[in-house]
Each structure stands twice: as C-alpha cells, then as structure tokens.
Short mmCIF file of C-alpha atoms in Angstrom, two decimals:
data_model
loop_
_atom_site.label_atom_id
_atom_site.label_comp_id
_atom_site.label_asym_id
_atom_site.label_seq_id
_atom_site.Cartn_x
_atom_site.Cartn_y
_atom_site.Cartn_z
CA UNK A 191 -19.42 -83.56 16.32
CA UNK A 192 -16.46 -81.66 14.94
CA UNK A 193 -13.90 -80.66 17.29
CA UNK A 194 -13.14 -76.85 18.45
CA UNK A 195 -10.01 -76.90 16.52
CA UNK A 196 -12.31 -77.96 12.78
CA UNK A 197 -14.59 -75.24 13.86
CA UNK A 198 -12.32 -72.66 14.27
CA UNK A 199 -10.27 -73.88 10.89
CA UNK A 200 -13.73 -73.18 9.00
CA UNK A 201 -14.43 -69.52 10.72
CA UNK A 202 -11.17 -68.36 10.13
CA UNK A 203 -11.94 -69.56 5.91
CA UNK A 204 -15.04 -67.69 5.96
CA UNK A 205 -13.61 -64.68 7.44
CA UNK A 206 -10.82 -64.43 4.90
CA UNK A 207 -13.30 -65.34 2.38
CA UNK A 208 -15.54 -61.84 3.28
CA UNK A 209 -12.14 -59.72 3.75
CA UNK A 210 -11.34 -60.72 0.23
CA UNK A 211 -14.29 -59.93 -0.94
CA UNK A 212 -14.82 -56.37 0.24
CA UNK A 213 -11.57 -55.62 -0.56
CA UNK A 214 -12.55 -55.97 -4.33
CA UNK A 215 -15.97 -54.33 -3.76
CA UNK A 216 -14.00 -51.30 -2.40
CA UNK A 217 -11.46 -51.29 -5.28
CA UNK A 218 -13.83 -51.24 -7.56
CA UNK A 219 -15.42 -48.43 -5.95
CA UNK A 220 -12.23 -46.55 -5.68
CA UNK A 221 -11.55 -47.25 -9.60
CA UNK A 222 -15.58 -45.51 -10.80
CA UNK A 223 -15.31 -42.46 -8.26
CA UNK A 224 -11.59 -41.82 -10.11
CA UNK A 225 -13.36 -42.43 -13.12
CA UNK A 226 -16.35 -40.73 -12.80
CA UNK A 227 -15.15 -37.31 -10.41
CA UNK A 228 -17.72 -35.00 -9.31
CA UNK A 229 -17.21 -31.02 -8.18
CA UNK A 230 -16.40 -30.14 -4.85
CA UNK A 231 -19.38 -28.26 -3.51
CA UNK A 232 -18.20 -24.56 -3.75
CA UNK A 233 -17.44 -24.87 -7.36
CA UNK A 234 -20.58 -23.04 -9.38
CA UNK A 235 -21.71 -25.21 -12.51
CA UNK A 236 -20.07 -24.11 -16.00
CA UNK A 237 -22.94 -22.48 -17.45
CA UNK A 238 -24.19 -20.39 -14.30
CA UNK A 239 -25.03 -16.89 -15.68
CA UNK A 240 -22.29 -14.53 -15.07
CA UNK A 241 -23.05 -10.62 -14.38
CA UNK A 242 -21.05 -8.03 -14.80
CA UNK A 243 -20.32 -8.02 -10.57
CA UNK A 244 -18.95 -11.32 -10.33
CA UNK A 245 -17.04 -11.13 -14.08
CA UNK A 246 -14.89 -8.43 -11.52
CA UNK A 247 -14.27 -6.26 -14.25
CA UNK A 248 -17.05 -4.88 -16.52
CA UNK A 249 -17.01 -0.69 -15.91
CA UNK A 250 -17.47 2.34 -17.68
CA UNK A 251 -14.71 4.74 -17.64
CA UNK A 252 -14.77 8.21 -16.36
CA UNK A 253 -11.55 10.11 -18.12
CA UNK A 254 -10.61 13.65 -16.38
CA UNK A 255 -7.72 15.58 -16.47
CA UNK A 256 -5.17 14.79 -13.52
CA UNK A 257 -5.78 17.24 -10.61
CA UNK A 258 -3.34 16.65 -7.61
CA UNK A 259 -5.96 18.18 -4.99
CA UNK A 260 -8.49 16.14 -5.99
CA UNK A 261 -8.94 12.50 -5.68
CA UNK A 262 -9.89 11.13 -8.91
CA UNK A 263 -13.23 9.53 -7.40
CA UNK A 264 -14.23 13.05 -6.37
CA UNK A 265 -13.48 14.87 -10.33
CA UNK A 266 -16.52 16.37 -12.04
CA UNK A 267 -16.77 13.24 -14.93
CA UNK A 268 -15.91 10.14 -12.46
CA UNK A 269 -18.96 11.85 -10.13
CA UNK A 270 -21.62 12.37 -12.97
CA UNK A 271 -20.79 8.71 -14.29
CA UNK A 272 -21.63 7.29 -10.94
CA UNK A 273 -25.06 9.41 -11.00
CA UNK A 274 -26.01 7.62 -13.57
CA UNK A 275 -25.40 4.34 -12.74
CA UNK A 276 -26.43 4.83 -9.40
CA UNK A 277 -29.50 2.40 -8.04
CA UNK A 278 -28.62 0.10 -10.80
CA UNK A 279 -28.27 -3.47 -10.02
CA UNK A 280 -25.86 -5.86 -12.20
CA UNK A 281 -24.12 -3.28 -14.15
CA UNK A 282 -21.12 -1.82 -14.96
CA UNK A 283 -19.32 0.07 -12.25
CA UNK A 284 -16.74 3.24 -12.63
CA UNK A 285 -13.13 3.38 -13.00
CA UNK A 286 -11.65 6.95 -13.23
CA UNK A 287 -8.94 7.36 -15.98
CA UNK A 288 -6.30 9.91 -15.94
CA UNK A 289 -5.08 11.99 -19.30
CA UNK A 290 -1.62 11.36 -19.19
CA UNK A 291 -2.12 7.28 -19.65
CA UNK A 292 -2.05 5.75 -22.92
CA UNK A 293 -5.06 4.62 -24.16
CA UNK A 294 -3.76 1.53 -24.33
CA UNK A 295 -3.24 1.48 -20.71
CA UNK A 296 -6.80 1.80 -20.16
CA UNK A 297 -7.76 -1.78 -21.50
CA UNK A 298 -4.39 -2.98 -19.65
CA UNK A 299 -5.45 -1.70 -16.40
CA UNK A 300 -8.78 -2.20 -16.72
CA UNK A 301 -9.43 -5.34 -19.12
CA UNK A 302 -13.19 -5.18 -18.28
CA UNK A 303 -13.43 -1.48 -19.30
CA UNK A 304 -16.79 -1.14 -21.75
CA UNK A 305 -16.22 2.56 -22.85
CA UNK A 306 -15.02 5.89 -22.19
CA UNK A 307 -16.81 9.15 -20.84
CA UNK A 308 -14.26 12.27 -21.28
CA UNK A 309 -14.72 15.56 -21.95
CA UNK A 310 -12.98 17.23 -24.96
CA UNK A 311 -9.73 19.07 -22.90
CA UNK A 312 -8.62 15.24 -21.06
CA UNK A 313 -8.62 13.40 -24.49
CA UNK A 314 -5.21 12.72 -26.00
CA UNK A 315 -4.24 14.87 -29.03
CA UNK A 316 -3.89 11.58 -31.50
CA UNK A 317 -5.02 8.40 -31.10
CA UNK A 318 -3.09 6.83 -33.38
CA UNK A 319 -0.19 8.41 -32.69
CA UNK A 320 -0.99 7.01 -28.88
CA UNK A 321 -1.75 3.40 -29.94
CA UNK A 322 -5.18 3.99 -31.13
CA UNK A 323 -8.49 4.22 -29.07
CA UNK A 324 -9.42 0.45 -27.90
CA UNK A 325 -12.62 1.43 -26.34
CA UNK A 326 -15.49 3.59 -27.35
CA UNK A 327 -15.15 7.31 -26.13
CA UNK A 328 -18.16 9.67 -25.80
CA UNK A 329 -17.04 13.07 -25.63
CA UNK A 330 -19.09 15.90 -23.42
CA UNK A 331 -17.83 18.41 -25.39
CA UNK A 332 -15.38 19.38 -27.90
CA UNK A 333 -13.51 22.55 -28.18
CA UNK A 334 -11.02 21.53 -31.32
CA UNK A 335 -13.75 21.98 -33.76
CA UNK A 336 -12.33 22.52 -37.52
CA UNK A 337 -14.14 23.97 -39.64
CA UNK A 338 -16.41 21.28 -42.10
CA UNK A 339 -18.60 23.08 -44.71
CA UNK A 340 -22.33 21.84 -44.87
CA UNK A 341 -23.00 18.82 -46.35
CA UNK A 342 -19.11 17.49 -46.14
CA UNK A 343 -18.01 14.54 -44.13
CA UNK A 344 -15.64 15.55 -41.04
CA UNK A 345 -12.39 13.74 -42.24
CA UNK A 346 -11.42 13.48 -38.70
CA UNK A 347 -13.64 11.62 -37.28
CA UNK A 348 -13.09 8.26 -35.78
CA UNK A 349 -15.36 5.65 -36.17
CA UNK A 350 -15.10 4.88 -31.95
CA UNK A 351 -15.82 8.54 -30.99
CA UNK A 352 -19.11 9.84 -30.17
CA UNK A 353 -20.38 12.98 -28.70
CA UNK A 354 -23.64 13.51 -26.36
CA UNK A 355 -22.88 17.80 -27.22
CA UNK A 356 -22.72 20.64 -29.49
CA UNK A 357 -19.41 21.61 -30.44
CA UNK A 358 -18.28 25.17 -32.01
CA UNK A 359 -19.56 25.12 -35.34
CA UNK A 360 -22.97 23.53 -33.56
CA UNK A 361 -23.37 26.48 -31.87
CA UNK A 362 -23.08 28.86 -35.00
CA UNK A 363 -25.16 26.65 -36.99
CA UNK A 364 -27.84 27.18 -33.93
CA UNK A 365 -27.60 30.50 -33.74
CA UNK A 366 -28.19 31.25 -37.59
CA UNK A 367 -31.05 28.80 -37.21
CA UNK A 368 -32.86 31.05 -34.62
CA UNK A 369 -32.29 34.27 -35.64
CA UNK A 370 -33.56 33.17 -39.42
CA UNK A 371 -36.68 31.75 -37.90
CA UNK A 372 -37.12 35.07 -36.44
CA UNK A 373 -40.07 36.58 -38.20
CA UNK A 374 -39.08 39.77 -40.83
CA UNK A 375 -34.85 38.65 -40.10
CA UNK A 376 -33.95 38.94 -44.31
CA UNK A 377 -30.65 40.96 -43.33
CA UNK A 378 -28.10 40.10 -40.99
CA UNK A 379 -24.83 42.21 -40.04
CA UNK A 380 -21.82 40.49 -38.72
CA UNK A 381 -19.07 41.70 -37.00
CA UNK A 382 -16.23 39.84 -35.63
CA UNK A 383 -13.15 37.12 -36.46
CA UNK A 384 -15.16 35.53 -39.55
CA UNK A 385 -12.40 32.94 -39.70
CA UNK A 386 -13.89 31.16 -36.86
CA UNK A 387 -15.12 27.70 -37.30
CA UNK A 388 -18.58 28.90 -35.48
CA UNK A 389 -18.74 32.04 -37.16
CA UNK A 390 -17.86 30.68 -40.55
CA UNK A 391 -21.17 28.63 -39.84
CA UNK A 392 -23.13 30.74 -38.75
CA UNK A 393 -22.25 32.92 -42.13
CA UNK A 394 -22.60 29.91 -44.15
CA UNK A 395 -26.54 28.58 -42.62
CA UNK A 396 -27.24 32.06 -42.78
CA UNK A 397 -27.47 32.71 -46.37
CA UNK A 398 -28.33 29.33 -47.22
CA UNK A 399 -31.59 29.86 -45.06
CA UNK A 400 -31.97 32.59 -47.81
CA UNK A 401 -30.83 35.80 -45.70
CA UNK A 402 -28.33 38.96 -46.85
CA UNK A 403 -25.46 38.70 -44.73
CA UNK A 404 -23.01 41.29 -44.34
CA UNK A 405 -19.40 40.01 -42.52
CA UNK A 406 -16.54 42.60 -41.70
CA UNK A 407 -14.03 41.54 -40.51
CA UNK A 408 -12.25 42.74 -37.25
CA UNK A 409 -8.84 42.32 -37.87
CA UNK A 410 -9.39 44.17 -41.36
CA UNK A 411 -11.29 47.18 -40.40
CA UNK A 412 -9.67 50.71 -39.09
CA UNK A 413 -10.82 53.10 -37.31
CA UNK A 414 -12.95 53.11 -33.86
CA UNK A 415 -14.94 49.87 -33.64
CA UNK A 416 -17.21 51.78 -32.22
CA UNK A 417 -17.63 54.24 -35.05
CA UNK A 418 -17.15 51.34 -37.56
CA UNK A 419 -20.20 49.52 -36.07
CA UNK A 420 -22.46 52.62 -35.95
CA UNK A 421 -21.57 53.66 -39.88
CA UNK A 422 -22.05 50.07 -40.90
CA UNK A 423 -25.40 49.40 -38.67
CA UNK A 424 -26.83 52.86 -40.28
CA UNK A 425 -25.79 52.37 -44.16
CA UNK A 426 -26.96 48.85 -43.66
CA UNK A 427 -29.85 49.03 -41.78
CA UNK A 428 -29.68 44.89 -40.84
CA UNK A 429 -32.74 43.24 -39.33
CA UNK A 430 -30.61 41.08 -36.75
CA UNK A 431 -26.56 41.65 -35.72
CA UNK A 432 -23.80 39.10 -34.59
CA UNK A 433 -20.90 39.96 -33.27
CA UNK A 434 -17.82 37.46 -32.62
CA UNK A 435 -14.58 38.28 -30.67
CA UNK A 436 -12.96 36.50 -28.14
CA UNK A 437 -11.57 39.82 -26.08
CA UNK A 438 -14.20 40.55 -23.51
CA UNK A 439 -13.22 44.36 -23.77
CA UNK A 440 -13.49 44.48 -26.96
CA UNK A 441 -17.41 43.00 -27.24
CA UNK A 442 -18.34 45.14 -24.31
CA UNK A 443 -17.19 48.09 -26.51
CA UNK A 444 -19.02 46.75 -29.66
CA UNK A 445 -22.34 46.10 -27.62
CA UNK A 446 -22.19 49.51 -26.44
CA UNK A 447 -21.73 50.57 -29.91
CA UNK A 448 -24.44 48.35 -30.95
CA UNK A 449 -26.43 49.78 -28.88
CA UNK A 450 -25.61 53.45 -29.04
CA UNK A 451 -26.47 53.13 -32.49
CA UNK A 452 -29.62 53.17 -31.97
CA UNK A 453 -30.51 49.88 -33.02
CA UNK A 454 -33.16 47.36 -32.45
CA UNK A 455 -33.53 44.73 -34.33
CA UNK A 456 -32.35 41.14 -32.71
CA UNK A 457 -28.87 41.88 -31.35
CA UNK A 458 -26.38 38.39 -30.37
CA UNK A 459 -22.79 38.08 -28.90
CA UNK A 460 -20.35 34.68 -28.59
CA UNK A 461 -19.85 34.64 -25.19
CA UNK A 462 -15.90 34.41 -25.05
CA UNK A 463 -16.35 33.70 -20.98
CA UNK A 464 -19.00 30.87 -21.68
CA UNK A 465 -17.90 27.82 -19.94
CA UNK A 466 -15.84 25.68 -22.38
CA UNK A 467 -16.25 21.46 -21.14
CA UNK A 468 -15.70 21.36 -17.69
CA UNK A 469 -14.06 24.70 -17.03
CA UNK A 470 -14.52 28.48 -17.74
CA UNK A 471 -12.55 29.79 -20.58
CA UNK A 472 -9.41 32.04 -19.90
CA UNK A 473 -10.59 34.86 -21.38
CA UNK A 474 -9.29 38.12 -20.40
CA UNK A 475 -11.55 40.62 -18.37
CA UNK A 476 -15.74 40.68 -18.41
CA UNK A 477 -17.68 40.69 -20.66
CA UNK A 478 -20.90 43.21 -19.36
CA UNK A 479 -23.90 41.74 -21.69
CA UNK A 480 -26.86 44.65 -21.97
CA UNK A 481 -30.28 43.69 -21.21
CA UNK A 482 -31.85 41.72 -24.63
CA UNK A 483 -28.53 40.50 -26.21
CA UNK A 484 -28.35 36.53 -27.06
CA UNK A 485 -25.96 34.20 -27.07
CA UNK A 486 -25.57 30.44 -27.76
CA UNK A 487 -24.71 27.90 -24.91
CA UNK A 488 -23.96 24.22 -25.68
CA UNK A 489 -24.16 22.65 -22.73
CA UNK A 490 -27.82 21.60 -20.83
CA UNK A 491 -28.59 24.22 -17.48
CA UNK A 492 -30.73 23.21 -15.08
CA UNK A 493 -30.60 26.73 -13.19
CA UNK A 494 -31.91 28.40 -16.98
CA UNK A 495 -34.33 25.61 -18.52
CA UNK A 496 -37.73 27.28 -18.65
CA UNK A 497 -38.86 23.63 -18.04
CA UNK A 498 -39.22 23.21 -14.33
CA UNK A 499 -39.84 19.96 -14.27
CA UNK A 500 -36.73 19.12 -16.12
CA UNK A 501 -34.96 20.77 -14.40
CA UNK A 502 -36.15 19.23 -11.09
CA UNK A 503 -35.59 15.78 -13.04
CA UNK A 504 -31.57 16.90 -13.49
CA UNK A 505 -31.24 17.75 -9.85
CA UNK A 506 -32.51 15.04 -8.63
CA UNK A 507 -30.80 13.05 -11.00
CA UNK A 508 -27.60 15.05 -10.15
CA UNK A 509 -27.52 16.61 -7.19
CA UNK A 510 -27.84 20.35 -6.78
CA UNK A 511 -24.39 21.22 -6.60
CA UNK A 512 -23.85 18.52 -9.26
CA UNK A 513 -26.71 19.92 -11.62
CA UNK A 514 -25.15 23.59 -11.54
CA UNK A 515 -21.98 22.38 -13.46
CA UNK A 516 -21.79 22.66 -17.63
CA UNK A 517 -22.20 19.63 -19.15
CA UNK A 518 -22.76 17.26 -15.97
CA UNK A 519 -26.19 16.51 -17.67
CA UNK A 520 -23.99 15.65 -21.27
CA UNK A 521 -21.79 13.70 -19.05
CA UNK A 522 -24.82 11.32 -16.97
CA UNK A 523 -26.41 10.63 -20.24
CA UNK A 524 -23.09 10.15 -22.08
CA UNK A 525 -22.98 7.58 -19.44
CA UNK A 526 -26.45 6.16 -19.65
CA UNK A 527 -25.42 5.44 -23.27
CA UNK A 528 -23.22 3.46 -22.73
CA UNK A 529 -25.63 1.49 -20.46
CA UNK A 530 -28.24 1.39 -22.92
CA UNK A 531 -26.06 -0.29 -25.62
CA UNK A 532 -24.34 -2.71 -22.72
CA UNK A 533 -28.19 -3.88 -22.67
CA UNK A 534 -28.65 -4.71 -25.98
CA UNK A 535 -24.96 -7.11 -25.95
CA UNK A 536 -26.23 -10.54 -25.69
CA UNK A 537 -25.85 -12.54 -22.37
CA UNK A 538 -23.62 -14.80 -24.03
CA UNK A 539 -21.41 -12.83 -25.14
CA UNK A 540 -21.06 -11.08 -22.09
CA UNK A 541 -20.40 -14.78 -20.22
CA UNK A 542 -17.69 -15.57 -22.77
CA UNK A 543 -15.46 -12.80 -20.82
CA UNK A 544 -14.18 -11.36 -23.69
CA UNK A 545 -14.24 -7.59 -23.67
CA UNK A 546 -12.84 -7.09 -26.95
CA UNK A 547 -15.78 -8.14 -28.28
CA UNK A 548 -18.37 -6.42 -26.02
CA UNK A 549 -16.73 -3.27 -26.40
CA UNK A 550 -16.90 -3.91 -30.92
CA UNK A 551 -20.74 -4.95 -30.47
CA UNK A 552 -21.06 -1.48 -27.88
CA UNK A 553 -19.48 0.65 -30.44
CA UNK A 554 -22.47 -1.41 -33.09
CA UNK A 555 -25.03 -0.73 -30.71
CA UNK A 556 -24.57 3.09 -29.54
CA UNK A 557 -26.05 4.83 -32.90
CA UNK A 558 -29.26 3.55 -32.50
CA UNK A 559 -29.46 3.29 -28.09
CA UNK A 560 -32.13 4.84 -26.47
CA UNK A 561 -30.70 5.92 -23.04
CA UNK A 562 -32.98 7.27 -20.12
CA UNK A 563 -31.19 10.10 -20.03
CA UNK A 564 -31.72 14.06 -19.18
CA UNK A 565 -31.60 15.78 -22.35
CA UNK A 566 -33.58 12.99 -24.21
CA UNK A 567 -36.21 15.83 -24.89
CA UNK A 568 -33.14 16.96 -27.74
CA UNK A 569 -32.54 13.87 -29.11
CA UNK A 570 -33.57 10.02 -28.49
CA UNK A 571 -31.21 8.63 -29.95
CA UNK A 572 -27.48 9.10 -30.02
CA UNK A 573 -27.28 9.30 -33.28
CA UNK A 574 -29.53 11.97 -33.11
CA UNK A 575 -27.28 13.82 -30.76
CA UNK A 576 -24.32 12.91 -32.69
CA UNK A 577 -25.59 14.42 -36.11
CA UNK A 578 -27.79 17.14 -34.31
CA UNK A 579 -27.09 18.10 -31.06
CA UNK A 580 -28.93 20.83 -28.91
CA UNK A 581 -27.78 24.27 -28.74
CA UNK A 582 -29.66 26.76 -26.15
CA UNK A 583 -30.04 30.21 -26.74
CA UNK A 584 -30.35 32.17 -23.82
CA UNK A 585 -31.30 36.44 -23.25
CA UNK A 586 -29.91 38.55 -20.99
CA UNK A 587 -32.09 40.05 -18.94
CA UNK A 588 -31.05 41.75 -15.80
CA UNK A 589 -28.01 40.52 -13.93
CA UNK A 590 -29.02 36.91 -15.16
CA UNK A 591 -29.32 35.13 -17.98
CA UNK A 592 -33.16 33.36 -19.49
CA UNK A 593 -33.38 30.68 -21.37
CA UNK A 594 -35.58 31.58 -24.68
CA UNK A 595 -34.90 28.73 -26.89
CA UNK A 596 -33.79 24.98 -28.08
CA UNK A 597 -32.45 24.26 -31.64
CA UNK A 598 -30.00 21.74 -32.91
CA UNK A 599 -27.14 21.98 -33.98
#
C-alpha cells in the first residue's frame, strides 16, 4: 500500500488541479458578463412610453401682465388655464409667463412649453422686433384691431397667432349683421367717430347687406349734439340708429337725444365702459344706457346667456367667481385648444423630447382641433373661431343688461 506521504503528494495534485480549473471557469465568466452588461434594475427600458409628467416639462403657458400683489399662480389667465386642464390625467401642466420677458425666454425657461394663452394687453408690441414668437399664442382678445376692409387679408397677422375672440372690427361687423336681419331695417343713421376700425365695419357690412346708411361724423358736426341728432333723426327718418363715441358723457347726451327725438326704431350704442380683455376700459364717467338700447359684447357671460344650461356648464367649469370675469370662458377653451391639438401629436414624437417640433406640428394641428370647450356652441373648430368669432348682443332693460342675440363676427 502506498505510504501517507504518496497519498498526500497525490491530494495535494488534485487539489491544485480543481483550483486551476475554477479559476479559468470564473475568468471566463468575468470576461461574458463584461461583455455582455445588463441594466441595473432601476433603469426603465429605452422604449418605455414617456408622458408628458415624467418628460418634466411639457405645459401650456398662461401669459398675464406682471401684478406685484398678486402671485402669478393666482392672475385671471394662469387660473382659467388650470380650469381647463383640471381632472386631466397625463397632460400638460401650467407655467405662468410674465409680459416683460422675451419671448424667447419663454422656451429658455420653460423648454417643454407647448403654447401660449395671453390676452391681447400682456402680449409684446413686436415679435420680431423681440426675437420672434417660438411658441403658438392664442389670444383672448385683442384690442389693437386695424382696420382690414372685407374680403382683404390682415397683413399683420402671424402665422403662430390665433384667437378664441372677437376683436373690434368683429364686433361692428356683428352689430351690422343684427340690426340688417332686423325685419323692415333698409335705413340706418350713424352717429359717432366713423374712423373707428369697428365703426368703419359696421358702415361697410351695412350697405353691403344692401341698407342706406347715413354716417356724420362727430368731430365734423357743430352745433348741440343734441339738436344735431334730433334734425338729422327727423329729416332722415332711419329705421335703426348707431351711435359711436368713446366719452361716456357724451353718449349719455346723444341717447337722451335719441330718445327725446321721439324715435323708435332699433336704437344701439358702443359701450365705451365695456370690459376690454381682462380689465374695464378707462373711460371717463358713466355711461347711463335707457331701457331698449343695444350694444355689442365680445366676450362669452355666463351671468347674461339666455341658455341656462350653458351657463351652469361655465360655472361649473369655472367657478362662480371665475365664470363672472370677461373672457375667462375665451381663456379655458383657448386652453382646451391647445389640448386638443397636443392629442392629435403622435406619441412618438412626443417621446423623442423635442419640443421644437411638437410645438411646429401644434401650430399644424390647431386650425382644424375640436376642443371640449364652453363656447363650442359658436364655433367647433378654431378655425371657425379664428375666421368667425361670436359677438353677443345684449338689451338694456332695467338696471341690467339681457342677452338677445349670437352672431359672428
């Protein structure tokens, strides 16, 4: 038999013989797990779907003019905006934006911003001038409204700017739309600064709607405006009368000489203390309508729709002290506009995380959206409400105010 000292020889060849052997196994191990790495645990695959809450970015903007009282979360725009996204799930949220920024700041601050909701007073004068408008912008309202004749192209406009409202000239075009629908209107007498971008349209649908219209002009005529108004009314014995001025003293005078006149055919006013975007104008003094007098509005009330159930739908939509404002409604479905058209972008494009391109396939998609808006009664589309936008006409009656009509712009 071999001796202890053979026997050990041979276990201690074996054993170096396994060592040696698991040392390669484990080398090559190491060498295929460098070779072949797989992803910690925590990191997500590549092509996991990426919504617009884990991007960290995506948002619509809410632009307002910068109030130091206020916080911008709590301004009028930023407030609507988040109304209507509320109770939605994966979608944009709200940034507020301040006037005085660049435009370009907006995209810088924001890179995930998909458009802009402003109204007309907290937009800066020139884009271009300002680095040009990277995002789309849907304006509430607009108050700088030059005058465009029927038919002509507005040579301002910018390809990125839309509007959910009716602007000056809208409302003119309204109002000559509802007082020549009136049955036996064939003359109409108007009184006022003719120069006006509203009144010039009004003048201008007017007669091509087939009526006589006769326009003197305020800042031509002497004499009394009251005695003016009362020879002119009598020698031209007008079916319907407008009168334009933006001095409430002056229209309360003119009213009263409307109406001491004798006359009583349809009888409208521009309201010079209607409020203008988010804010009353500054117009001096008060303008006391009489009972029956119209006037155009522009902006969606829920406290003067004879539709109650709209109006129910705005409030709770809104809020009631929300729904009370001018042109919160124009601002929730400016809003919900932009959501519609964020819709129709194609996942992929937004999971590539580039918002250059999501905010150039928004600005394709807007025209033809179909929001679930308030004021999609008006228009559908927002094309429709860029090209025709409501205008309300509303009576006095009282010490308040009825709504009587809708009409586009």
């Amino acid at each position: 038999p071999p001796s202890p000292t053979t026997v050990r020889r041979a276990a201690r060849k074996v054993l170096i013989s396994v060592i040696a052997t698991m040392a390669v196994i484990g080398g090559l191990l190491t060498l295929a797990l460098a070779s072949n790495p797989s992803p910690p645990p925590h990191v997500p695959p590549s092509r996991a779907p990426v919504s617009p809450s884990t991007v960290g970015g995506y948002s619509v903007g809410a632009l307002s003019a910068r109030d130091t009282t206020v916080a911008p979360a709590e301004l009028i725009i930023p407030r609507a905006v988040q109304r209507a996204l509320a109770g939605e799930t994966q979608e944009p949220g709200v940034t507020p934006l301040l006037s005085d920024q660049e435009p370009l700041q907006w995209t810088m601050d924001t890179p995930g911003l998909l458009g802009v909701v402003g109204d007309d007073p907290t937009i800066p004068q020139s884009f271009a001038d300002r680095g040009g408008l990277p995002a789309v912008l849907l304006r509430t309202c607009r108050e700088d409204d030059p005058y465009v004749a029927p038919g002509e192209a507005d040579p301002k406009a910018d390809a990125r700017v839309f509007r959910t409202s009716a602007a000056a000239t809208d409302l003119g075009r309204g109002m000559a739309r509802h007082l020549a629908a009136q049955p036996g209107v064939r003359k109409v007498y108007v009184r006022g600064d003719s120069e006006k971008p509203s009144t010039r349209m009004l003048i201008d649908e007017l007669r091509a709607a087939g009526a006589d219209v006769r326009v003197e002009h305020a800042g031509t005529l002497g004499g009394e405006p009251a005695s003016v108004l009362r020879d002119g009314i009598r020698e031209y014995r007008p079916d319907a009368v407008y009168l334009q001025t933006e001095d409430a003293e002056s229209l309360t005078e003119w009213m009263k000489a409307v109406d001491g006149a004798g006359f009583r055919g349809l009888k409208a006013a521009w309201d010079p203390q209607a409020p203008q975007c988010s804010a009353r104008s500054s117009a001096a003094g008060r303008v006391a309508f009489p009972d029956g007098w119209l006037t155009p509005r522009g902006y969606y009330s829920a406290d003067r729709d004879t539709d109650r159930k709209r109006a129910a739908k705005a409030r709770a939509a809104l809020g009631t002290d929300l729904a009370a404002l001018p042109y919160a409604a124009e601002q929730h479905d400016a809003a919900r506009a932009l959501l519609a058209a964020w819709e129709r972008v194609p996942q992929a494009t937004k999971d590539a995380r580039q918002p250059e391109r999501i905010r150039a396939r928004i600005a394709q998609e807007l025209p033809s959206a179909t929001p679930k808006g308030l004021l999609t009664g008006g228009w559908s589309r927002l094309k429709e409400a860029e090209e025709h936008p409501p205008v309300w006409i509303d009576r006095r009656t009282g010490d308040d105010w009825r709504q009587v009509a809708r009409t586009k712009g």
